[in-house]
Coordinates of C-alpha atoms (C1' of nucleotides) in Angstrom, one line a residue:
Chain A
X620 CA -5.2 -16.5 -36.4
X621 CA -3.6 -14.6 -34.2
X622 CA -2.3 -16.9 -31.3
X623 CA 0.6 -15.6 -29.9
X624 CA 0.2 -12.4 -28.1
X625 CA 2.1 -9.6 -30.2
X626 CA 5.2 -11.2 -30.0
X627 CA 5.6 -13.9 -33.3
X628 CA 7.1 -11.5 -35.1
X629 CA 9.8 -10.2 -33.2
X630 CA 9.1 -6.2 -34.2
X631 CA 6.5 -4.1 -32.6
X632 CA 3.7 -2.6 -34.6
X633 CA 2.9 0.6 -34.4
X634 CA -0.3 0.0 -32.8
X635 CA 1.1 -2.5 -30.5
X636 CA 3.2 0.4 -29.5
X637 CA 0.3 2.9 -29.2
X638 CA -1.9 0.5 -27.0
X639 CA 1.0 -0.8 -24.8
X640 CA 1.4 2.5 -24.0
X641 CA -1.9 3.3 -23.4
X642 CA -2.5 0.6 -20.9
X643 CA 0.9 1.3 -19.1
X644 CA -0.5 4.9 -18.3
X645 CA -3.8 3.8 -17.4
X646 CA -2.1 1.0 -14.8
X647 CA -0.1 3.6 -13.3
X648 CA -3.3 5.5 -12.6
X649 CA -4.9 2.3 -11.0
X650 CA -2.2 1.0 -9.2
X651 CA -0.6 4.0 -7.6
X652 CA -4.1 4.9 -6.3
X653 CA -5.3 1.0 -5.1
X654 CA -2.2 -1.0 -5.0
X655 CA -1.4 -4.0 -6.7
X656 CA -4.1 -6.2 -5.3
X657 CA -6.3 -3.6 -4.8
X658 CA -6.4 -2.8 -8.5
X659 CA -8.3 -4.5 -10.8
X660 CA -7.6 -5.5 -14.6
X661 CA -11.1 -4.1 -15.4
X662 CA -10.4 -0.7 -14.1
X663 CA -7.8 -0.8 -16.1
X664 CA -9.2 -1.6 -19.3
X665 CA -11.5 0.9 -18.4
X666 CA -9.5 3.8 -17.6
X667 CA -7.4 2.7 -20.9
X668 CA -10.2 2.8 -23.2
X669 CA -10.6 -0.8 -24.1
X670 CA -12.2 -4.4 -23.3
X671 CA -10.1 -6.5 -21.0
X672 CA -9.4 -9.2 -23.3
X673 CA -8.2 -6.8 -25.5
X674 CA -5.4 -5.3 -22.7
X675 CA -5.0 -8.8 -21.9
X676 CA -4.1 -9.2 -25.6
X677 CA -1.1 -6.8 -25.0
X678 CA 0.1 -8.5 -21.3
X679 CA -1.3 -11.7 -20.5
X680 CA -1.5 -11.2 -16.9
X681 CA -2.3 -8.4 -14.4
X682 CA 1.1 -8.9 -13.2
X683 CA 2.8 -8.4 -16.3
X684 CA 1.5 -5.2 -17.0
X685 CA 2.6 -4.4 -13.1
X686 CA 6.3 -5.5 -14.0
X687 CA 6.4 -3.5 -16.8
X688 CA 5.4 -0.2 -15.8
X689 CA 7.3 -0.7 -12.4
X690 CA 10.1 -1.1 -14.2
X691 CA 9.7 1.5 -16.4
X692 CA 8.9 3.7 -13.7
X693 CA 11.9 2.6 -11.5
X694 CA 14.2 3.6 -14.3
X695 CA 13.1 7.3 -14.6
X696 CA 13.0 7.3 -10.8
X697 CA 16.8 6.9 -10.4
X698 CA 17.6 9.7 -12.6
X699 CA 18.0 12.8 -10.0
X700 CA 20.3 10.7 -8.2
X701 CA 22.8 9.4 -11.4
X702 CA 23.0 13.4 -12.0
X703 CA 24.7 13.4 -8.9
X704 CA 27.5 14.7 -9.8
X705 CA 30.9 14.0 -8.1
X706 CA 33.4 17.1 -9.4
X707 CA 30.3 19.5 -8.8
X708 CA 30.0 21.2 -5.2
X709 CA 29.0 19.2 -2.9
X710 CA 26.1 21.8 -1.4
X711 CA 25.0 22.6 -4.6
X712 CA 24.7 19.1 -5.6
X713 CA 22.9 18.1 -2.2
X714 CA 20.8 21.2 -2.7
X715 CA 19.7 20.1 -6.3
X716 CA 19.1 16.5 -5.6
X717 CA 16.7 17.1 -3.2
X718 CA 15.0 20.1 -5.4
X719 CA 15.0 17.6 -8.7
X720 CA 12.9 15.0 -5.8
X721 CA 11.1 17.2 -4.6
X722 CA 10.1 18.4 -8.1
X723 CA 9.4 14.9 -8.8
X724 CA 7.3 14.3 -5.8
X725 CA 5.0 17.3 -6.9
X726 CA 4.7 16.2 -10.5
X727 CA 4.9 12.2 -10.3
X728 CA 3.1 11.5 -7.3
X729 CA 1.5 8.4 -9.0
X730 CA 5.3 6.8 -9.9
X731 CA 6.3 7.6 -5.7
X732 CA 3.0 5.9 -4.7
X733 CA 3.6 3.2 -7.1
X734 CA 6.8 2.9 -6.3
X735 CA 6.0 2.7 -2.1
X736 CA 3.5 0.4 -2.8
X737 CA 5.3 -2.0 -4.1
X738 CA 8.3 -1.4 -1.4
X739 CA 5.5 -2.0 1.3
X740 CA 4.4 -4.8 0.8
X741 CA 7.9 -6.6 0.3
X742 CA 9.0 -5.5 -3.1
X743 CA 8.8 -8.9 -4.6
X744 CA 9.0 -7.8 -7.9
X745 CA 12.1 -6.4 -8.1
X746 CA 14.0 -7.3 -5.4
X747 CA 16.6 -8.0 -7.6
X748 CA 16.7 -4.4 -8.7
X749 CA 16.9 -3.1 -5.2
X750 CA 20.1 -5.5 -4.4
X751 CA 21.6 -5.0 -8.0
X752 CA 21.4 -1.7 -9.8
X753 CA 19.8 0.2 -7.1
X754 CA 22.0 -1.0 -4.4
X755 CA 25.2 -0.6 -6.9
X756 CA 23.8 3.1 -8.2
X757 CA 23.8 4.3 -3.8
X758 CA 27.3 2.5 -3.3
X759 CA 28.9 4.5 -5.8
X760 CA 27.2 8.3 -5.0
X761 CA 27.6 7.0 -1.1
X762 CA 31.5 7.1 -2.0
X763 CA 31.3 10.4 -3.8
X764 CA 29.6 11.7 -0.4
X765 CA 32.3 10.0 1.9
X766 CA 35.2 11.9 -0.2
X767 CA 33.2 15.1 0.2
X768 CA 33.1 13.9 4.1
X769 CA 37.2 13.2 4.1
X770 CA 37.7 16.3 2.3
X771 CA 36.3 17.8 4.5
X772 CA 33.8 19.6 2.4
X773 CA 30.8 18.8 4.4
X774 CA 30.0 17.4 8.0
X775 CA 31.3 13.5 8.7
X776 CA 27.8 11.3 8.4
X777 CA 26.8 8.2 7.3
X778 CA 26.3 8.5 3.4
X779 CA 24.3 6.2 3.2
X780 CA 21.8 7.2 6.0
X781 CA 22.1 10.8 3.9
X782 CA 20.2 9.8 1.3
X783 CA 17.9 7.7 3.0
X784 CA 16.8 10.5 4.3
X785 CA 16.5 12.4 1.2
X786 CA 14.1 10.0 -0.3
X787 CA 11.9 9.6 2.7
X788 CA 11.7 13.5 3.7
X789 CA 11.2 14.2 -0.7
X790 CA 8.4 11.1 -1.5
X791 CA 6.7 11.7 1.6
X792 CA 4.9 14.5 0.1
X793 CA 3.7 12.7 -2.5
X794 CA 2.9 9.5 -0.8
X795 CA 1.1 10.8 2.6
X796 CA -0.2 13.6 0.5
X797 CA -3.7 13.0 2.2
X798 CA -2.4 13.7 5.7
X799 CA 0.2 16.5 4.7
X800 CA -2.9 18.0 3.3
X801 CA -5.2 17.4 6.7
X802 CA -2.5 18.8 8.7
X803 CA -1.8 21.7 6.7
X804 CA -5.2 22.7 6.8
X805 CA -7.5 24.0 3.7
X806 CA -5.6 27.5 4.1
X807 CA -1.7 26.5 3.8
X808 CA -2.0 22.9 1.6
X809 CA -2.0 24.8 -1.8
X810 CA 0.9 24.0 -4.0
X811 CA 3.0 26.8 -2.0
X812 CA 3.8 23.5 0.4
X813 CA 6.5 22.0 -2.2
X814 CA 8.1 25.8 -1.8
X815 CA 7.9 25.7 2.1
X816 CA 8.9 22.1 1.9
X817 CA 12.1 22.7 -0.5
X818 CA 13.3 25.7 2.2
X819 CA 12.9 23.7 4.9
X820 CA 14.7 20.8 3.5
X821 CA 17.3 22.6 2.0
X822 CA 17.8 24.8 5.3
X823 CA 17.8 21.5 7.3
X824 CA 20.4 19.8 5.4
X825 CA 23.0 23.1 4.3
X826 CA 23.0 23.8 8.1
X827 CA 23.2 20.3 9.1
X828 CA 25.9 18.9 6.7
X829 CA 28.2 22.3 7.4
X830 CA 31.1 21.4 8.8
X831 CA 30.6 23.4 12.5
X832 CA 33.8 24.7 13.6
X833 CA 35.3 26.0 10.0
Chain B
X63 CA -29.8 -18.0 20.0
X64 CA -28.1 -15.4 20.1
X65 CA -28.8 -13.2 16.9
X66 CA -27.2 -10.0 18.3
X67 CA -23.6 -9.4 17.2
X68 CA -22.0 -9.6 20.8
X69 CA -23.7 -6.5 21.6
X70 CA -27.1 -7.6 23.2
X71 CA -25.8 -7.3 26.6
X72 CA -24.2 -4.0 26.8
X73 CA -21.1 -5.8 28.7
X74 CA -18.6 -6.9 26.9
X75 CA -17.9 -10.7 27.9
X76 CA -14.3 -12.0 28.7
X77 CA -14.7 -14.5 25.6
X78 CA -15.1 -11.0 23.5
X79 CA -12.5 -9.2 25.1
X80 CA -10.2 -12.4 24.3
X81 CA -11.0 -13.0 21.0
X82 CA -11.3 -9.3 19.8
X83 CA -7.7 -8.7 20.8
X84 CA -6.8 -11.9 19.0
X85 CA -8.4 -11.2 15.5
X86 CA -7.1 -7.4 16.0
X87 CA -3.9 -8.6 16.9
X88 CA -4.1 -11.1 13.4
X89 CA -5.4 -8.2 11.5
X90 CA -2.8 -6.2 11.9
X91 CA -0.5 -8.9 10.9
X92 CA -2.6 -9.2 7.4
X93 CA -3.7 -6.0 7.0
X94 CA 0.0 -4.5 7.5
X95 CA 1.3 -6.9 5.1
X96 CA -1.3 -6.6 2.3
X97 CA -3.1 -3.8 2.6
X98 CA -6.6 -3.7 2.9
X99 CA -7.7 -4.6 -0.1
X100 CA -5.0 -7.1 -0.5
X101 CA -6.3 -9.1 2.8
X102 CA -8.9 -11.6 3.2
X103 CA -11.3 -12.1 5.7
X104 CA -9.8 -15.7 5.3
X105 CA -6.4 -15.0 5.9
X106 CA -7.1 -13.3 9.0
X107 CA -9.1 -16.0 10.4
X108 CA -6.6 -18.5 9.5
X109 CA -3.7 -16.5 11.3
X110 CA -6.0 -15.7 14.3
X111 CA -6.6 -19.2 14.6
X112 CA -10.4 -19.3 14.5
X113 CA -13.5 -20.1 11.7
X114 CA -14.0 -17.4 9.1
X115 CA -17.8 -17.4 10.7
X116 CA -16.5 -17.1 14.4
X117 CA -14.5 -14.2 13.3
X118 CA -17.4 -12.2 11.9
X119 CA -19.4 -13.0 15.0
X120 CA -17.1 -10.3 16.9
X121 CA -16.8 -8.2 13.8
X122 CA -19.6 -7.7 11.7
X123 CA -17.3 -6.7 8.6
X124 CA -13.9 -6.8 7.2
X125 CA -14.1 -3.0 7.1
X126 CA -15.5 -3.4 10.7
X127 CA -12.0 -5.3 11.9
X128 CA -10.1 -2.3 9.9
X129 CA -11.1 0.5 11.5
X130 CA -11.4 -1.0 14.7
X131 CA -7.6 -1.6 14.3
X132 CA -6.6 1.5 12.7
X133 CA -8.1 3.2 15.7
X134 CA -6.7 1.7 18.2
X135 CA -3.5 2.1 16.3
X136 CA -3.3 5.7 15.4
X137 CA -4.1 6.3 19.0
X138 CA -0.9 5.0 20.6
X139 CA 0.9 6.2 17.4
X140 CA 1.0 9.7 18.0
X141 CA 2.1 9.2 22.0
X142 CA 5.5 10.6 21.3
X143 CA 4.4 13.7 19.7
X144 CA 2.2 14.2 22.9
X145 CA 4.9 13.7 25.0
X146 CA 6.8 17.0 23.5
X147 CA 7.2 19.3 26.5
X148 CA 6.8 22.7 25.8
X149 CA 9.2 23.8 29.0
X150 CA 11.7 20.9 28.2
X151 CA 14.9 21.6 26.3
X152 CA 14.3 22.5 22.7
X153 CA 17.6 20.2 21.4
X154 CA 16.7 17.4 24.1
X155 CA 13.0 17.5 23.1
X156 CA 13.5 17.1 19.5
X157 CA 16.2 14.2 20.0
X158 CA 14.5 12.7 21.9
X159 CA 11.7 12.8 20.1
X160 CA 13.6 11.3 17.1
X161 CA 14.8 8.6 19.3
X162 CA 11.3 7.5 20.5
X163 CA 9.9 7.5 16.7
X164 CA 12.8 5.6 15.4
X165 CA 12.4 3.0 18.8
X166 CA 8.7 2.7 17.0
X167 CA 9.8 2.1 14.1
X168 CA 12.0 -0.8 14.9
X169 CA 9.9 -2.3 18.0
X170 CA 6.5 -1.9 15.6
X171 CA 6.9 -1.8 12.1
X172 CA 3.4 -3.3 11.3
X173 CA 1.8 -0.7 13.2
X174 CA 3.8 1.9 10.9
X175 CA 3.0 -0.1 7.7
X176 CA -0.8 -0.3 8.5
X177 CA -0.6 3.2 8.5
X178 CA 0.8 3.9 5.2
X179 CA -0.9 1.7 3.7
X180 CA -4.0 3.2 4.8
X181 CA -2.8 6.8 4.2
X182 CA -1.4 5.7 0.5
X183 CA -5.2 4.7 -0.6
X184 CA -6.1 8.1 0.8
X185 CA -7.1 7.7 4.0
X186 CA -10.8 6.8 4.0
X187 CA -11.2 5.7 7.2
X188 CA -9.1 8.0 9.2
X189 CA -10.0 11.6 6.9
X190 CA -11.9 12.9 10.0
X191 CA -9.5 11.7 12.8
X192 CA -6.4 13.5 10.0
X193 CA -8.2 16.6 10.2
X194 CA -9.1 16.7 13.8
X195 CA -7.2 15.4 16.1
X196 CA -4.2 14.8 14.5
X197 CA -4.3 18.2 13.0
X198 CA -4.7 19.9 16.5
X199 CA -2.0 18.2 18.0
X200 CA 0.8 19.0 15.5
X201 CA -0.9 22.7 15.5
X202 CA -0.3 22.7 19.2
X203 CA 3.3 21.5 18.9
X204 CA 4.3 23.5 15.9
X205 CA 3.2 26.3 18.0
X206 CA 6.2 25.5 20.7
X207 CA 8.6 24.9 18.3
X208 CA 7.7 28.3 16.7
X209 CA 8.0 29.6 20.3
X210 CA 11.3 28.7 20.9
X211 CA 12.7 29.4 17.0
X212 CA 11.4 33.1 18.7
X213 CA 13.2 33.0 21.3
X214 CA 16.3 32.3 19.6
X215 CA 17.0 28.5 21.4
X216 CA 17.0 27.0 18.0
X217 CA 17.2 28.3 14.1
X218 CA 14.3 29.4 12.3
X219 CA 12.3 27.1 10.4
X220 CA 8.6 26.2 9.4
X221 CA 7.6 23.5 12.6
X222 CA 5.1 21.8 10.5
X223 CA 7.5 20.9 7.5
X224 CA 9.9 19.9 10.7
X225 CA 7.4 17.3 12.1
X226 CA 6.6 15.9 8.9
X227 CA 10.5 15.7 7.9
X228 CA 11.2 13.3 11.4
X229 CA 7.8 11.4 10.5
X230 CA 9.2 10.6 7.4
X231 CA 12.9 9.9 8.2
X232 CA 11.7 7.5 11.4
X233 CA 9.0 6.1 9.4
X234 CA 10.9 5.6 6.6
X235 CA 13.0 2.6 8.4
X236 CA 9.6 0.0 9.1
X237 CA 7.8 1.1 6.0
X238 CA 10.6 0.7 3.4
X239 CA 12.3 -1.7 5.0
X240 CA 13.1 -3.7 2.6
X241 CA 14.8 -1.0 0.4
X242 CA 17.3 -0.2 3.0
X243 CA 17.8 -4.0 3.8
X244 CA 18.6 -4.6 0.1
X245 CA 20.5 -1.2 -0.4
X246 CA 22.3 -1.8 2.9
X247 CA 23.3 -5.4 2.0
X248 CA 23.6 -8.1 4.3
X249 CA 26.6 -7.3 6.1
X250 CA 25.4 -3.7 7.2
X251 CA 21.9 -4.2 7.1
X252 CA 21.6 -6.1 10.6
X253 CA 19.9 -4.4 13.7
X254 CA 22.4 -2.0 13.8
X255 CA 21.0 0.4 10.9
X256 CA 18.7 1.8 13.5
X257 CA 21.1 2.8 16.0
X258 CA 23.1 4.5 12.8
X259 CA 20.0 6.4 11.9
X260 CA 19.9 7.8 15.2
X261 CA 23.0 9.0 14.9
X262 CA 23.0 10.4 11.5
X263 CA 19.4 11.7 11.9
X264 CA 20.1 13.5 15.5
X265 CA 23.3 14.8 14.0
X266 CA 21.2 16.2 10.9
X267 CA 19.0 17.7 13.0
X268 CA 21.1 19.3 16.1
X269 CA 23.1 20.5 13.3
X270 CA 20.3 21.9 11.1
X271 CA 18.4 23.5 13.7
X272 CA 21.1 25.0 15.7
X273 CA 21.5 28.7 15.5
X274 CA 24.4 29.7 12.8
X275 CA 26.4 32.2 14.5
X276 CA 25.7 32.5 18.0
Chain C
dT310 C1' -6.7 -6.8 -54.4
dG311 C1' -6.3 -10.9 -51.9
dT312 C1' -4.6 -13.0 -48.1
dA313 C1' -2.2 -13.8 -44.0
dA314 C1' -1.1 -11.6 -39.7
dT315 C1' -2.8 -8.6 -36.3
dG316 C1' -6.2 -6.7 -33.5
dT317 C1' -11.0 -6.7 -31.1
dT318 C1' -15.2 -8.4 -29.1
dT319 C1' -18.8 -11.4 -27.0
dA320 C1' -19.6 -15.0 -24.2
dC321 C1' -17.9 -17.6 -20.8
dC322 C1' -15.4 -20.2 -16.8
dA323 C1' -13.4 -21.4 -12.4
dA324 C1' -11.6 -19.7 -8.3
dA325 C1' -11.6 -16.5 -4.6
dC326 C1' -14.0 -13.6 -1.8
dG327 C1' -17.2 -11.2 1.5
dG328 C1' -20.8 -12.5 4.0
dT329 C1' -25.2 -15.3 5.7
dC330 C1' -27.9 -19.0 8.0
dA331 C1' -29.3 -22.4 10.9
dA332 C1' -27.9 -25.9 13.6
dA333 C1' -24.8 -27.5 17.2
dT334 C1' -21.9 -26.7 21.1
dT335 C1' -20.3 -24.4 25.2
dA336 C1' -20.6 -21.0 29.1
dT337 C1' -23.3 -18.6 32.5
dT338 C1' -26.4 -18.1 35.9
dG339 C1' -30.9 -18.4 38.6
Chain D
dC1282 C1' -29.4 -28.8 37.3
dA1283 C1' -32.1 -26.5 34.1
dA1284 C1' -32.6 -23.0 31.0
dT1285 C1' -31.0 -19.2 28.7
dA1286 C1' -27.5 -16.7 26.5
dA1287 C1' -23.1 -16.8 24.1
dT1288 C1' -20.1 -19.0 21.0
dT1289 C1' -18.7 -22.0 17.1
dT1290 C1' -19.2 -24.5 13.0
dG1291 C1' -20.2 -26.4 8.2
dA1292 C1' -22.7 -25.6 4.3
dC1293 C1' -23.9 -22.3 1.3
dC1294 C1' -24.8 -17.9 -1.7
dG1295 C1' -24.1 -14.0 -4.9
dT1296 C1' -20.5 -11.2 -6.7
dT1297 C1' -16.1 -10.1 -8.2
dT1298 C1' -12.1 -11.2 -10.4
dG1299 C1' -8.3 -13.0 -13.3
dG1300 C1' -8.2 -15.2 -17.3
dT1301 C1' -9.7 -18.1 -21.8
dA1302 C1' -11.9 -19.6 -26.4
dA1303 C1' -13.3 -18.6 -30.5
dA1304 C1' -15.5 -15.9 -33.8
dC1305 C1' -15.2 -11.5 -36.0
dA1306 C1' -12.9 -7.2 -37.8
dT1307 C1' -9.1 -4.7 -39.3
dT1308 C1' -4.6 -3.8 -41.0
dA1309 C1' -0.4 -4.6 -43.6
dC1310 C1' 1.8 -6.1 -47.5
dA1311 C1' 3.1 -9.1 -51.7

DNA sequence: TGTAATGTTTACCAAACGGTCAAATTATTG
DNA sequence: CAATAATTTGACCGTTTGGTAAACATTACA
């Protein structure tokens, strides 16, 4: 008898591992596309290939599962900006963060909507993420940007503003995809937008964060 | 008895008028917290202080109520965007265009929320109005910012990727909110952060868009 | 191979939800 | 002041949804 819920024996089985995984990429599906509330556990166990008290074997609640692939998801996310690098130069850097989001943007669209879903409607499942790691990860490349700032390596702004920026400007591709698509028209919204995108963005901020009178 | 949804008499009553703007007004409230899917009939009753049957005396549906407010919402939205004068200054037209989007942003958050959540589930309601209207009016003013990138008053650069680039950045500051709250922290996250966005983001731009070696 | 742990399924439940109905109440107007 | 139209309410209904119970099947391992 199999009471508790894959977790009595401390180690995971291989197919717990298998399924798990399973379920966490048919959630991001589901969620990204209807938002937490808006998903349901049955399209879920659908789109995973399985009954729903079978998923519900793996996570006992629909708000498990959320947690875990949300925090999966926000780990990954993060990445482009730990790569920023501090010795490296500070336009090339800039110049490859937002490429490596913009990338991201084109190929994880589901993780961005996930993700802005979640930060709309109040981010109450991981708050604590946002004010600890994510808060302390931005602190530390905001520094790195003020240096390049004193140094006088790039234009004085607000570091923190910066990057702000650089997330809303990269994601919004993904996330108001519909509309970039509407306003581009059928003609111009092929996948050549993420090219046009990356040389406007990177036109905008290399003439924007040069220092003007050099 | 009066069978007929509010509608039998061709003129619209003061009661309606009253109470229409009252559950809109609590719709938006729900509907910019939880998204659509996320918010009940219920709720928005409760918050516009009226019986769950009253309420779908004016409106017939929830999806009625929705796109009743989106509507009404999308319209006012794109005021500022109208407002870009052709014969204005290019530099002064785009600040202040910045300015008004960011004032939107901080005077009506739920308004901008509503809308991304609506444009995050892809748009259903709204695909036509995308397409049309909206896409007409940024063709129109991409065409004057192309026009004076001709003329030499500012640099180069694809107008549409420009527009959405400010959408996002302004936007950015009511829809993810609470990410810049938590990254800000509480000391610098006060009302303040919008009046350093304008800075940074009109620095950013002035400096991006002016013309490199004039 | 037997047996205990793990995994899967069918049937089901209670709450929440969108929406209806008919009766009761209030506003408008001839 | 009638009488008619507009508004409001409480009770109710069918469906969807998150989640459970218990029987059944499969896998792993001594």
């Amino acid at each position: 008898m199999a009471i508790p819920r894959a977790a009595k024996t401390q180690r995971r089985t291989r197919i717990q591992e298998e399924k798990e995984e399973l379920i966490l990429e048919a959630a991001l599906e589901v969620f990204s596309q209807n938002g937490f509330k808006g998903a349901t556990i049955d399209q879920i166990a659908d789109v995973a290939g399985m009954s729903k008290p079978n998923l519900l074997y793996y996570f006992r609640t629909k708000e498990a599962i959320h947690k875990a692939l949300i925090q999966r998801v926000l780990d990954t996310w993060l990445d482009p900006l730990r790569e920023f690098n501090a010795d490296g130069n500070p336009e090339a850097e800039i110049r490859s963060y937002i490429r490596r989001k913009l990338e991201m943007a084109r190929d994880y669209p589901r993780e961005s909507r996930l993700f802005a879903n979640e930060v709309l409607r109040g981010a109450p499942l991981i708050e604590d993420e946002l004010k600890g790691p994510l808060k302390q990860l931005v602190d530390e490349k905001a520094e790195v940007i003020r240096s390049w700032a004193k140094a006088g390596k790039i234009a004085k702004c607000d570091p923190y503003h910066l990057i702000f920026s650089i997330w809303a400007t990269t994601q919004h591709y993904a996330d108001f995809d519909v509309q970039v698509r509407a306003v581009l028209g059928q003609e111009k919204a092929g996948e050549g937008r993420f090219e046009d995108a990356a040389r406007f963005l990177e036109g905008l901020y290399m003439g924007g964060l040069s220092i003007p009178n050099k």
